[in-house]
Amino acid sequence: MSKLKIKNLHVNVGDKEILKGIDLEIHSGEIHAIMGPNGNGKSTLLSAIMGHPKYSITEGSITLDDQDVLSMSVDERSRAGIFLGMQYPQEIPGVTNSDFLKSALNARLEKPLSVFQFIKKLDKNIEELQMNENLAHRYLNEGFSGGEKKRNEILQMKLLQPQFALLDEIDSGLDVDALRIVAEAINSMRSDDFSCVMVSHYERLFELVQPTHVHVLIQGKIVTTGGYDLIEKIDQEGYDWLKELGVVLEEEQDQQPIILGSCARKVVE
Amino acid sequence: MIKITVDSSGIVLSQSDERINILDQTIQFVQSIEETVYVDVQLKEHESLKLSYVFESNTTCRLVERKTLNTQSVFHKDITVLDGAHIKMFLENLTKQSENVECIENVSIKKDASMSVGYAELEEANYKGEYLYTLDGEGASAKVRMAALSNNDMRKNYKVSIEHCAKYTSGQMDNYGVVKNNGKLYIDGIGTIQRGYSGSSSHQTNKIIVFDEGCIAQANPYLFIDEYDVKASHAAAVGRMDDEHLYYLQSRGLTKHQSMQLITYGYLMPVVEVVEDEDLKQHFEDVLLKAGA
Ligand SMILES: Nc1ncnc2c1ncn2[C@@H]1O[C@H](COP(=O)(O)OP(=O)(O)OP(=O)(O)O)[C@@H](O)[C@H]1O
Ligand SMILES: [Mg+2]
């Protein structure tokens, strides 16, 4: 059993503060959904956990059990079991997908896989994801369609078997069949040793992969946390009702800065 | 395996072969050869050597040359590809830890002949190379690819030129470089089409990735075209390693070093595609890994 703990996290891009105090605890076995309007900091949160150099942490902490995640390099975080399926995966010309996958797998093994073992593993996973086989031999994500890139992210997750998977809009660009396949892949990883944070704008993904916790992130803060009914409400009504709540909260904070921390979070029943 | 060794005392063929003639400083390929021919060239300090390859008409041949040139040595080479011959060559420069080494190659490609060449320039040495191709007969073509690495304060200078001296000729060069640890790399790519040589095409790409501060890299493309009815293009870029690429690879558990290695490898690897030879590919991979690329 593991725990990823984010405490009072403040994150800047350049001089601009994007995250303004995030508190979040993820225990293994849990699936967390994060929703929120565009440009409010969801990707920033996931990227900051992974360690993207563009984001600077100005306050707060991230720990994985007793390890200080913020003091680890990006690759150390990965080898410690954190995985980020990116909203916009990079295209890397010249590096073939299969060379990359083999190196990534071997990076966390004491003894490297033989070519035969690797190919067997790769083929099995590619088949399960019903991916086009030639994608393995092409350059990493180069010219992949939006949906192919997302499936390639899931392929990596399946191969690397992380303990904490952060999936940023993994459903965007997927056709209905692909969405089902990807959801199955995530569900098949569910266990007492696995947890997942999923960012998405759409209820459909959460229907297929039922979250245990649901958070809404607005203006750099988690403004409310709840269960599946929160997703349904957002799906029907959008965020306006929450934004109002957010504004009220900010006004309250201005007047009474002392209770700032506690009222930034509200649980919707 | 056909092996030829060349040094200042002469040319030695591992076993006599009626398809190959050795005359003085010339290796003459008189018939097509199926298997790969290996040529090893060794020059001691301050030596200078002239070597000629002649490929007779309508022959095909695949040749791998490995040269080790020591400090202050000069290697002159003439290559003649006669009418209708089709030659693939992989030229590996094994010169290490040497100063002021020079290599000058003059390649003449005749009517309807073609040459595909890969240059692997990965080792550490201060080196100057001039690789000059002329397309001397109608329908001649040259395809040149270079992979150059300049590491640890080394300085490498390359001039790669394809000159069109006949109609309907085609020249293509792709020069790729990686510079790290205060290395210096200069690549001049030159395409020239003289007046009257219509129907020709001259294309080139020159790309250098710089790994860290303190490196110097220049990729200079030149196109001299004095004829209207031709196709020509050139591109040159010197860029830093893309941080987003590094981040993506690192986020999958590869260290920064491993990530850079993977990117360099992918970047320089296409040079071995010129000769389709699995052993060679494996060998190139080993050299790249050893070069700490
Ligand atoms: N380099 C940058 N300079 C300035 N602002 C930036 C930079 N990078 C990101 N931002 C801003 O940070 C904010 C949060 O972006 P983020 O990508 O986290 O949003 P998001 O919630 O994931 O949105 P979406 O739902 O559209 O993916 C946005 O307003 C964005 O414009
Ligand atoms: Mg986003």
Coordinates of C-alpha atoms and ligand atoms in Angstrom, one line a residue:
Chain A
M1 CA 0.0 0.0 0.0
S2 CA 1.4 3.4 -1.1
K3 CA 0.3 6.9 -0.7
L4 CA 1.0 9.9 -2.9
K5 CA 0.5 13.1 -0.9
I6 CA 0.3 16.6 -2.2
K7 CA 0.3 19.3 0.3
N8 CA -0.5 23.0 -0.2
L9 CA 1.1 22.9 -3.6
H10 CA 1.7 26.3 -5.3
V11 CA 3.1 26.2 -8.8
N12 CA 4.2 29.0 -11.1
V13 CA 4.9 29.2 -14.8
G14 CA 7.2 32.1 -15.1
D15 CA 5.8 34.8 -12.9
K16 CA 2.3 33.6 -13.1
E17 CA 0.9 31.5 -10.3
I18 CA -1.2 28.7 -11.7
L19 CA -1.8 26.4 -8.8
K20 CA -2.7 28.2 -5.6
G21 CA -2.6 25.6 -2.9
I22 CA -3.6 22.0 -3.9
D23 CA -4.1 19.4 -1.3
L24 CA -4.7 15.8 -2.5
E25 CA -4.0 12.4 -1.1
I26 CA -4.1 9.3 -3.3
H27 CA -3.9 5.9 -1.8
S28 CA -3.2 2.8 -3.8
G29 CA -6.4 1.2 -5.0
E30 CA -8.1 4.5 -5.6
I31 CA -9.1 6.2 -8.8
H32 CA -9.4 9.9 -8.7
A33 CA -11.1 12.0 -11.3
I34 CA -10.2 15.6 -11.8
M35 CA -12.5 17.9 -13.8
G36 CA -12.4 21.6 -14.4
P37 CA -12.8 24.2 -17.1
N38 CA -10.0 24.8 -19.7
G39 CA -6.9 26.6 -18.5
N40 CA -7.5 26.2 -14.8
G41 CA -4.5 24.1 -14.0
K42 CA -5.3 20.4 -14.4
S43 CA -2.4 19.7 -16.7
T44 CA -0.2 21.9 -14.6
L45 CA -0.9 19.7 -11.6
L46 CA -0.1 16.5 -13.3
S47 CA 3.0 17.9 -15.0
A48 CA 4.3 19.3 -11.7
I49 CA 3.9 15.8 -10.1
M50 CA 6.0 14.4 -13.0
G51 CA 8.5 17.2 -12.7
H52 CA 8.3 19.1 -16.0
P53 CA 11.0 21.7 -15.8
K54 CA 8.7 24.5 -17.0
Y55 CA 6.8 24.5 -13.7
S56 CA 8.4 25.9 -10.6
I57 CA 7.1 24.8 -7.2
T58 CA 7.0 27.9 -5.0
E59 CA 5.4 26.3 -1.9
G60 CA 4.2 22.9 -0.6
S61 CA 5.3 19.4 -0.9
I62 CA 4.7 16.1 -2.8
T63 CA 5.6 12.9 -1.2
L64 CA 5.4 9.3 -2.2
D65 CA 5.2 7.3 1.0
D66 CA 8.3 8.7 2.8
Q67 CA 10.1 9.9 -0.4
D68 CA 10.3 13.5 -1.2
V69 CA 9.2 13.6 -4.8
L70 CA 10.1 17.2 -5.4
S71 CA 13.8 16.4 -4.8
M72 CA 13.8 13.6 -7.4
S73 CA 14.6 14.0 -11.1
V74 CA 12.0 13.3 -13.7
D75 CA 13.4 9.8 -14.5
E76 CA 13.7 9.0 -10.8
R77 CA 10.0 9.8 -10.4
S78 CA 9.2 7.5 -13.2
R79 CA 11.3 4.6 -11.8
A80 CA 9.7 5.2 -8.5
G81 CA 6.4 4.2 -10.1
I82 CA 4.8 7.5 -11.3
F83 CA 3.6 7.6 -14.9
L84 CA 2.1 10.5 -16.8
G85 CA 0.0 9.8 -19.9
M86 CA 0.3 13.2 -21.5
Q87 CA -2.3 15.5 -23.0
Y88 CA 0.0 16.2 -25.9
P89 CA 2.6 13.5 -26.2
Q90 CA 5.8 14.7 -27.9
E91 CA 6.8 13.6 -31.4
I92 CA 10.4 12.5 -31.5
P93 CA 11.8 11.9 -35.0
G94 CA 14.6 9.5 -35.4
V95 CA 13.8 7.4 -32.3
T96 CA 11.8 4.4 -33.2
N97 CA 8.9 3.5 -30.9
S98 CA 10.2 0.0 -30.2
D99 CA 13.7 1.2 -29.4
F100 CA 12.3 3.7 -27.0
L101 CA 9.9 1.2 -25.4
K102 CA 12.7 -1.3 -24.9
S103 CA 15.0 1.3 -23.3
A104 CA 12.2 2.5 -21.1
L105 CA 11.4 -1.0 -19.9
N106 CA 15.1 -1.9 -19.4
A107 CA 15.7 1.3 -17.4
R108 CA 13.7 -0.2 -14.5
L109 CA 15.0 -3.7 -14.7
E110 CA 18.1 -5.1 -13.1
K111 CA 18.7 -7.4 -16.0
P112 CA 17.7 -6.2 -19.5
L113 CA 15.1 -8.1 -21.4
S114 CA 16.2 -10.2 -24.3
V115 CA 15.1 -9.1 -27.7
F116 CA 12.8 -12.1 -27.8
Q117 CA 11.2 -11.4 -24.4
F118 CA 10.7 -7.8 -25.3
I119 CA 9.1 -8.5 -28.7
K120 CA 6.8 -11.1 -27.1
K121 CA 5.7 -8.6 -24.5
L122 CA 5.3 -5.8 -27.0
D123 CA 3.2 -7.9 -29.4
K124 CA 0.9 -9.0 -26.7
N125 CA 0.2 -5.5 -25.5
I126 CA -0.2 -4.1 -29.0
E127 CA -2.7 -6.8 -29.7
E128 CA -4.7 -6.1 -26.5
L129 CA -4.9 -2.5 -27.4
Q130 CA -5.8 -3.4 -31.0
M131 CA -3.1 -1.1 -32.3
N132 CA -1.7 -1.1 -35.8
E133 CA 1.5 -3.1 -35.6
N134 CA 3.5 -0.8 -37.8
L135 CA 3.2 1.9 -35.1
A136 CA 6.0 0.1 -33.1
H137 CA 8.4 0.5 -35.9
R138 CA 7.7 4.1 -36.7
Y139 CA 9.4 7.0 -35.1
L140 CA 8.0 7.8 -31.7
N141 CA 4.6 9.5 -32.1
E142 CA 5.8 11.1 -35.3
G143 CA 2.8 11.6 -37.6
F144 CA 0.6 9.5 -35.3
S145 CA -3.0 10.5 -35.3
G146 CA -4.4 12.0 -32.1
G147 CA -6.0 8.7 -31.1
E148 CA -2.9 6.7 -32.0
K149 CA -0.8 8.9 -29.8
K150 CA -3.2 8.3 -26.9
R151 CA -3.2 4.6 -27.4
N152 CA 0.6 4.7 -27.5
E153 CA 0.6 6.4 -24.1
I154 CA -1.6 3.6 -22.7
L155 CA 0.7 1.0 -24.4
Q156 CA 3.6 2.6 -22.4
M157 CA 1.5 2.5 -19.2
K158 CA 0.8 -1.2 -19.7
L159 CA 4.4 -2.0 -20.4
L160 CA 5.8 0.0 -17.5
Q161 CA 3.2 -1.1 -15.0
P162 CA 3.4 2.1 -12.8
Q163 CA 2.0 2.3 -9.3
F164 CA 0.6 5.8 -9.8
A165 CA -0.8 6.6 -13.3
L166 CA -1.7 10.2 -14.1
L167 CA -3.7 10.3 -17.3
D168 CA -4.3 13.7 -18.8
E169 CA -7.2 13.7 -21.2
I170 CA -6.4 10.2 -22.3
D171 CA -9.9 10.0 -23.9
S172 CA -9.5 13.0 -26.2
G173 CA -9.1 12.0 -29.8
L174 CA -10.2 8.4 -29.2
D175 CA -13.1 6.9 -31.2
V176 CA -15.8 5.0 -29.3
D177 CA -14.1 1.7 -29.8
A178 CA -10.7 2.9 -28.8
L179 CA -12.2 4.6 -25.7
R180 CA -13.6 1.2 -24.7
I181 CA -10.3 -0.5 -25.3
V182 CA -8.4 2.1 -23.3
A183 CA -10.9 2.0 -20.5
E184 CA -10.5 -1.8 -20.4
A185 CA -6.8 -1.4 -20.2
I186 CA -7.0 1.0 -17.3
N187 CA -9.6 -1.3 -15.5
S188 CA -7.3 -4.3 -16.0
M189 CA -4.6 -2.5 -14.1
R190 CA -6.9 -1.8 -11.1
S191 CA -5.6 -3.5 -8.1
D192 CA -4.7 -2.8 -4.5
D193 CA -1.3 -1.7 -5.7
F194 CA -2.4 0.6 -8.4
S195 CA -4.0 4.0 -8.4
C196 CA -4.8 6.5 -11.0
V197 CA -5.6 10.2 -11.4
M198 CA -7.6 10.8 -14.5
V199 CA -8.3 14.3 -16.0
S200 CA -11.1 14.4 -18.5
H201 CA -13.8 16.8 -19.7
Y202 CA -16.3 14.0 -20.4
E203 CA -18.5 11.7 -18.4
R204 CA -18.1 8.9 -20.8
L205 CA -14.6 7.9 -19.6
F206 CA -15.7 8.0 -16.0
E207 CA -18.7 5.8 -16.9
L208 CA -16.3 3.2 -18.2
V209 CA -13.6 3.6 -15.5
Q210 CA -15.6 4.4 -12.3
P211 CA -13.6 6.8 -10.0
T212 CA -13.6 6.5 -6.3
H213 CA -13.1 10.2 -5.8
V214 CA -14.0 13.2 -7.9
H215 CA -12.4 16.7 -7.7
V216 CA -13.1 19.9 -9.4
L217 CA -10.2 22.2 -10.1
I218 CA -10.9 25.9 -10.7
Q219 CA -8.5 28.8 -10.8
G220 CA -5.7 26.7 -9.4
K221 CA -7.6 25.3 -6.5
I222 CA -9.7 22.2 -5.8
V223 CA -13.0 23.8 -5.1
T224 CA -15.0 20.7 -4.4
T225 CA -14.6 17.0 -3.9
G226 CA -17.3 14.3 -4.2
G227 CA -18.4 11.2 -5.8
Y228 CA -19.8 10.2 -9.2
D229 CA -22.9 12.4 -8.9
L230 CA -20.6 15.4 -9.2
I231 CA -19.6 14.3 -12.6
E232 CA -23.2 13.9 -13.6
K233 CA -24.0 17.3 -12.4
I234 CA -21.1 18.9 -14.3
D235 CA -22.1 17.0 -17.4
Q236 CA -25.6 18.4 -17.2
E237 CA -25.0 21.9 -15.8
G238 CA -21.4 22.8 -16.6
Y239 CA -19.2 24.7 -14.2
D240 CA -21.1 28.0 -13.8
W241 CA -22.6 27.0 -10.5
L242 CA -19.1 26.0 -9.2
K243 CA -17.4 29.1 -10.5
E244 CA -19.9 31.2 -8.5
L245 CA -18.9 29.1 -5.5
G246 CA -15.3 29.7 -6.4
V247 CA -15.8 33.5 -6.5
V248 CA -17.6 33.5 -3.2
L249 CA -14.8 31.6 -1.7
E250 CA -12.3 34.0 -2.9
E251 CA -14.2 36.9 -1.5
E252 CA -14.5 35.2 1.8
Q253 CA -10.8 34.6 1.8
D254 CA -10.1 38.3 1.2
Q255 CA -12.1 39.2 4.3
Q256 CA -10.9 36.4 6.5
P257 CA -7.5 35.3 5.4
I258 CA -7.1 33.1 8.5
I259 CA -9.6 30.4 7.4
L260 CA -8.3 30.4 3.8
G261 CA -7.1 26.8 3.8
S262 CA -10.2 25.1 5.2
C263 CA -12.8 26.8 3.0
A264 CA -11.0 26.3 -0.2
R265 CA -12.4 22.8 -0.2
K266 CA -16.0 22.0 0.0
V267 CA -17.6 18.7 -0.2
V268 CA -20.7 18.4 -2.4
E269 CA -23.1 15.8 -1.0
Chain B
M1 CA 35.6 -12.1 -46.8
I2 CA 37.7 -9.9 -49.1
K3 CA 40.1 -7.8 -47.2
I4 CA 42.5 -5.2 -48.5
T5 CA 45.0 -3.4 -46.4
V6 CA 46.6 -0.2 -47.4
D7 CA 49.5 1.7 -45.8
S8 CA 52.6 3.6 -46.9
S9 CA 54.3 0.4 -47.9
G10 CA 51.6 -0.5 -50.4
I11 CA 48.4 -2.3 -51.0
V12 CA 47.8 -5.9 -49.9
L13 CA 44.9 -8.1 -50.9
S14 CA 44.1 -10.9 -48.5
Q15 CA 43.9 -13.5 -51.2
S16 CA 44.2 -13.0 -54.9
D17 CA 40.9 -12.5 -56.7
E18 CA 40.4 -12.1 -60.5
R19 CA 37.8 -9.5 -59.9
I20 CA 40.3 -7.1 -58.3
N21 CA 43.5 -5.7 -59.7
I22 CA 46.1 -3.9 -57.7
L23 CA 48.4 -1.6 -59.6
D24 CA 50.7 0.7 -57.7
Q25 CA 48.5 2.9 -55.7
T26 CA 45.3 1.9 -57.5
I27 CA 42.7 -0.7 -56.6
Q28 CA 40.8 -1.6 -59.7
F29 CA 37.5 -3.4 -59.5
V30 CA 37.1 -5.2 -62.9
Q31 CA 34.0 -7.3 -62.2
S32 CA 31.0 -7.0 -60.0
I33 CA 31.4 -8.4 -56.5
E34 CA 28.6 -9.8 -54.4
E35 CA 30.2 -9.9 -51.0
T36 CA 31.2 -6.9 -49.1
V37 CA 34.8 -5.8 -49.7
Y38 CA 36.7 -4.4 -46.6
V39 CA 39.5 -1.9 -47.0
D40 CA 41.7 -0.9 -44.0
V41 CA 43.8 2.2 -44.4
Q42 CA 46.5 3.0 -41.8
L43 CA 48.6 6.1 -41.9
K44 CA 51.4 6.8 -39.4
E45 CA 52.3 10.2 -38.1
H46 CA 53.4 12.7 -40.8
E47 CA 52.8 10.3 -43.6
S48 CA 50.9 11.2 -46.7
L49 CA 49.4 8.7 -49.0
K50 CA 47.5 8.7 -52.3
L51 CA 45.1 5.9 -53.2
S52 CA 42.8 5.4 -56.2
Y53 CA 39.8 3.3 -56.5
V54 CA 38.6 2.5 -60.1
F55 CA 35.2 0.8 -60.6
E56 CA 35.0 -0.5 -64.2
S57 CA 31.9 0.0 -66.4
N58 CA 28.7 -1.7 -65.3
T59 CA 30.1 -3.3 -62.2
T60 CA 28.3 -3.3 -58.9
C61 CA 30.2 -3.4 -55.6
R62 CA 29.7 -2.8 -51.9
L63 CA 32.8 -1.5 -50.1
V64 CA 33.5 -0.7 -46.5
E65 CA 36.6 1.4 -45.9
R66 CA 38.0 1.9 -42.4
K67 CA 40.7 4.5 -42.0
T68 CA 43.0 5.3 -39.1
L69 CA 45.0 8.4 -39.8
N70 CA 47.6 9.6 -37.3
T71 CA 48.7 13.1 -36.3
Q72 CA 49.8 15.3 -39.3
S73 CA 49.0 12.7 -41.9
V74 CA 47.3 13.5 -45.2
F75 CA 45.2 11.0 -47.1
H76 CA 44.4 11.8 -50.8
K77 CA 41.9 9.6 -52.5
D78 CA 40.6 9.5 -56.1
I79 CA 37.6 7.4 -56.9
T80 CA 36.4 6.9 -60.4
V81 CA 33.1 5.2 -61.1
L82 CA 32.9 4.4 -64.8
D83 CA 29.8 4.2 -67.0
G84 CA 26.9 2.3 -65.6
A85 CA 28.7 1.2 -62.5
H86 CA 26.7 1.2 -59.2
I87 CA 28.7 1.5 -56.0
K88 CA 27.8 1.5 -52.4
M89 CA 30.4 2.6 -49.9
F90 CA 30.6 3.0 -46.2
L91 CA 33.5 5.0 -45.0
E92 CA 34.3 4.8 -41.4
N93 CA 36.8 7.2 -39.9
L94 CA 38.6 5.5 -37.0
T95 CA 41.1 8.3 -36.5
K96 CA 41.4 8.9 -32.8
Q97 CA 43.4 11.2 -30.5
S98 CA 45.2 12.8 -33.5
E99 CA 46.0 16.3 -34.5
N100 CA 45.8 18.0 -37.8
V101 CA 44.7 15.1 -39.9
E102 CA 43.5 15.7 -43.4
C103 CA 41.6 13.7 -45.9
I104 CA 40.8 14.8 -49.4
E105 CA 38.6 12.7 -51.7
N106 CA 37.9 13.4 -55.3
V107 CA 35.1 11.3 -56.7
S108 CA 34.2 11.3 -60.4
I109 CA 31.0 9.6 -61.5
K110 CA 30.6 8.9 -65.2
K111 CA 27.6 8.3 -67.4
D112 CA 24.6 6.5 -65.9
A113 CA 26.8 5.5 -62.9
S114 CA 25.7 5.9 -59.3
M115 CA 27.3 6.1 -56.0
S116 CA 25.7 5.9 -52.5
V117 CA 28.0 6.8 -49.7
G118 CA 27.8 6.9 -45.9
Y119 CA 30.4 8.6 -43.8
A120 CA 30.7 7.7 -40.2
E121 CA 32.8 10.4 -38.4
L122 CA 32.3 9.6 -34.8
E123 CA 35.8 9.2 -33.2
E124 CA 37.7 11.9 -31.3
A125 CA 40.3 13.7 -33.4
N126 CA 41.0 17.1 -34.9
Y127 CA 40.2 16.4 -38.4
K128 CA 39.6 18.1 -41.7
G129 CA 37.7 16.3 -44.5
E130 CA 37.0 17.4 -48.0
Y131 CA 34.7 15.1 -49.9
L132 CA 34.3 16.4 -53.4
Y133 CA 32.0 14.7 -55.9
T134 CA 31.7 15.5 -59.6
L135 CA 29.0 14.1 -61.8
D136 CA 30.8 13.8 -65.1
G137 CA 28.5 11.9 -67.3
E138 CA 24.8 12.2 -68.2
G139 CA 22.6 10.4 -65.8
A140 CA 25.2 10.2 -63.1
S141 CA 24.0 10.3 -59.5
A142 CA 25.5 10.7 -56.1
K143 CA 23.9 10.2 -52.7
V144 CA 26.0 11.2 -49.8
R145 CA 25.1 10.9 -46.1
M146 CA 27.4 11.9 -43.3
A147 CA 27.1 11.3 -39.5
A148 CA 29.5 13.4 -37.6
L149 CA 30.1 13.6 -33.9
S150 CA 32.4 16.2 -32.3
N151 CA 33.0 15.6 -28.6
N152 CA 35.4 16.6 -25.9
D153 CA 37.1 19.8 -27.3
M154 CA 37.6 18.2 -30.7
R155 CA 37.4 20.3 -33.9
K156 CA 36.1 18.8 -37.1
N157 CA 35.8 20.6 -40.4
Y158 CA 34.0 19.2 -43.3
K159 CA 33.5 20.3 -46.8
V160 CA 31.1 18.1 -48.8
S161 CA 30.6 19.2 -52.4
I162 CA 28.7 17.8 -55.4
E163 CA 29.3 19.4 -58.7
H164 CA 27.2 18.8 -61.7
C165 CA 29.2 18.7 -65.0
A166 CA 26.7 16.9 -67.2
K167 CA 22.9 16.9 -68.0
Y168 CA 20.4 14.9 -66.1
T169 CA 22.6 14.4 -63.1
S170 CA 21.3 14.1 -59.6
G171 CA 23.1 14.9 -56.3
Q172 CA 21.7 14.5 -52.8
M173 CA 23.6 15.1 -49.6
D174 CA 22.4 14.8 -46.0
N175 CA 24.9 15.8 -43.4
Y176 CA 24.0 15.3 -39.7
G177 CA 26.1 16.4 -36.8
V178 CA 26.1 16.2 -33.0
V179 CA 28.3 18.4 -30.9
K180 CA 28.9 18.0 -27.2
N181 CA 31.4 18.8 -24.4
N182 CA 33.0 21.8 -26.0
G183 CA 33.3 20.2 -29.4
K184 CA 33.5 22.2 -32.6
L185 CA 31.9 21.1 -35.8
Y186 CA 31.8 23.0 -39.1
I187 CA 30.0 21.6 -42.1
D188 CA 30.0 23.3 -45.5
G189 CA 27.6 21.6 -48.0
I190 CA 28.1 22.8 -51.5
G191 CA 26.0 22.1 -54.6
T192 CA 27.0 23.4 -58.0
I193 CA 25.3 23.2 -61.3
Q194 CA 27.1 24.8 -64.3
R195 CA 25.3 26.4 -67.2
G196 CA 23.9 24.0 -69.8
Y197 CA 23.5 21.0 -67.4
S198 CA 19.7 21.0 -67.6
G199 CA 17.5 18.4 -66.1
S200 CA 19.7 18.1 -63.0
S201 CA 18.8 18.2 -59.4
S202 CA 20.8 19.2 -56.4
H203 CA 19.4 18.7 -52.9
Q204 CA 21.0 19.0 -49.5
T205 CA 20.2 19.0 -45.8
N206 CA 22.6 19.9 -43.1
K207 CA 21.6 19.5 -39.5
I208 CA 23.5 19.8 -36.3
I209 CA 22.3 19.3 -32.7
V210 CA 24.2 21.0 -30.0
F211 CA 24.0 19.3 -26.6
D212 CA 25.5 21.8 -24.2
E213 CA 26.9 25.3 -23.9
G214 CA 30.5 25.9 -25.0
C215 CA 30.1 24.0 -28.2
I216 CA 30.5 25.6 -31.6
A217 CA 28.5 24.4 -34.6
Q218 CA 28.1 25.8 -38.1
A219 CA 26.2 24.3 -40.9
N220 CA 26.6 26.3 -44.1
P221 CA 24.8 25.3 -47.2
Y222 CA 25.8 26.7 -50.6
L223 CA 24.0 26.4 -53.8
F224 CA 25.7 27.7 -57.0
I225 CA 23.3 27.3 -59.9
D226 CA 23.8 28.7 -63.3
E227 CA 21.1 27.0 -65.2
Y228 CA 17.3 27.4 -65.1
D229 CA 16.0 24.0 -65.9
V230 CA 17.0 22.3 -62.7
K231 CA 15.6 21.4 -59.3
A232 CA 17.5 22.5 -56.2
S233 CA 16.9 22.8 -52.5
H234 CA 18.9 23.2 -49.4
A235 CA 18.2 23.3 -45.7
A236 CA 20.5 23.9 -42.8
A237 CA 19.8 24.0 -39.1
V238 CA 21.8 24.1 -35.9
G239 CA 19.6 23.5 -32.9
R240 CA 19.7 22.7 -29.3
M241 CA 18.5 19.4 -27.9
D242 CA 14.8 19.8 -27.5
D243 CA 14.0 20.0 -23.8
E244 CA 10.5 18.7 -24.3
H245 CA 11.9 15.6 -26.1
L246 CA 14.2 15.0 -23.2
Y247 CA 11.4 15.5 -20.7
Y248 CA 9.2 13.0 -22.5
L249 CA 11.9 10.3 -22.6
Q250 CA 12.9 11.0 -19.0
S251 CA 9.3 10.7 -17.9
R252 CA 9.5 7.1 -19.0
G253 CA 12.5 6.4 -16.7
L254 CA 15.4 7.0 -19.0
T255 CA 18.2 9.1 -17.4
K256 CA 19.1 12.3 -19.1
H257 CA 22.2 10.5 -20.5
Q258 CA 20.3 7.6 -21.8
S259 CA 17.7 9.9 -23.4
M260 CA 20.4 11.9 -25.2
Q261 CA 22.0 8.7 -26.4
L262 CA 18.7 7.5 -27.8
I263 CA 18.2 10.8 -29.6
T264 CA 21.7 10.9 -31.0
Y265 CA 21.5 7.3 -32.1
G266 CA 18.3 7.9 -34.0
Y267 CA 19.7 11.0 -35.5
L268 CA 22.9 9.5 -36.8
M269 CA 21.7 6.0 -37.5
P270 CA 20.3 6.7 -41.0
V271 CA 23.9 6.9 -42.3
V272 CA 24.2 3.1 -42.3
E273 CA 21.1 2.6 -44.4
V274 CA 23.2 3.6 -47.4
V275 CA 24.7 0.1 -47.4
E276 CA 22.3 -2.7 -46.5
D277 CA 24.5 -4.8 -44.3
E278 CA 23.4 -6.1 -40.9
D279 CA 26.9 -6.6 -39.6
L280 CA 27.8 -3.1 -40.5
K281 CA 24.7 -1.7 -38.8
Q282 CA 25.5 -3.6 -35.6
H283 CA 29.1 -2.4 -35.8
F284 CA 27.9 1.2 -36.2
E285 CA 25.6 0.9 -33.2
D286 CA 28.5 -0.4 -31.1
V287 CA 30.7 2.5 -32.2
L288 CA 28.0 5.0 -31.4
L289 CA 27.5 3.5 -28.0
K290 CA 31.2 3.5 -27.3
A291 CA 31.6 7.1 -28.5
G292 CA 29.3 7.9 -25.6
A293 CA 27.0 9.6 -28.1
Ligands
LIG1 N1 4.4 29.0 -20.6 C1 3.3 29.6 -20.1 N2 3.2 30.9 -19.9 C2 2.1 31.5 -19.5 N3 1.0 30.8 -19.1 C3 1.1 29.5 -19.2 C4 2.2 28.8 -19.7 N4 1.9 27.5 -19.7 C5 0.7 27.4 -19.2 N5 0.2 28.5 -18.9 C6 -1.2 28.8 -18.4 O1 -1.5 28.1 -17.3 C7 -2.9 27.9 -17.2 C8 -3.2 26.5 -16.8 O2 -2.9 25.6 -17.9 P1 -3.2 24.0 -17.9 O3 -2.6 23.5 -19.1 O4 -2.8 23.5 -16.6 O5 -4.8 24.0 -18.0 P2 -5.8 22.8 -18.0 O6 -6.7 22.9 -16.8 O7 -5.1 21.5 -18.2 O8 -6.7 23.1 -19.3 P3 -7.3 22.2 -20.5 O9 -8.6 21.7 -20.0 O10 -7.5 23.2 -21.6 O11 -6.3 21.2 -20.8 C9 -3.5 28.3 -18.5 O12 -4.1 29.6 -18.3 C10 -2.3 28.4 -19.4 O13 -2.5 29.4 -20.4
MG2 MG -4.8 20.2 -19.8

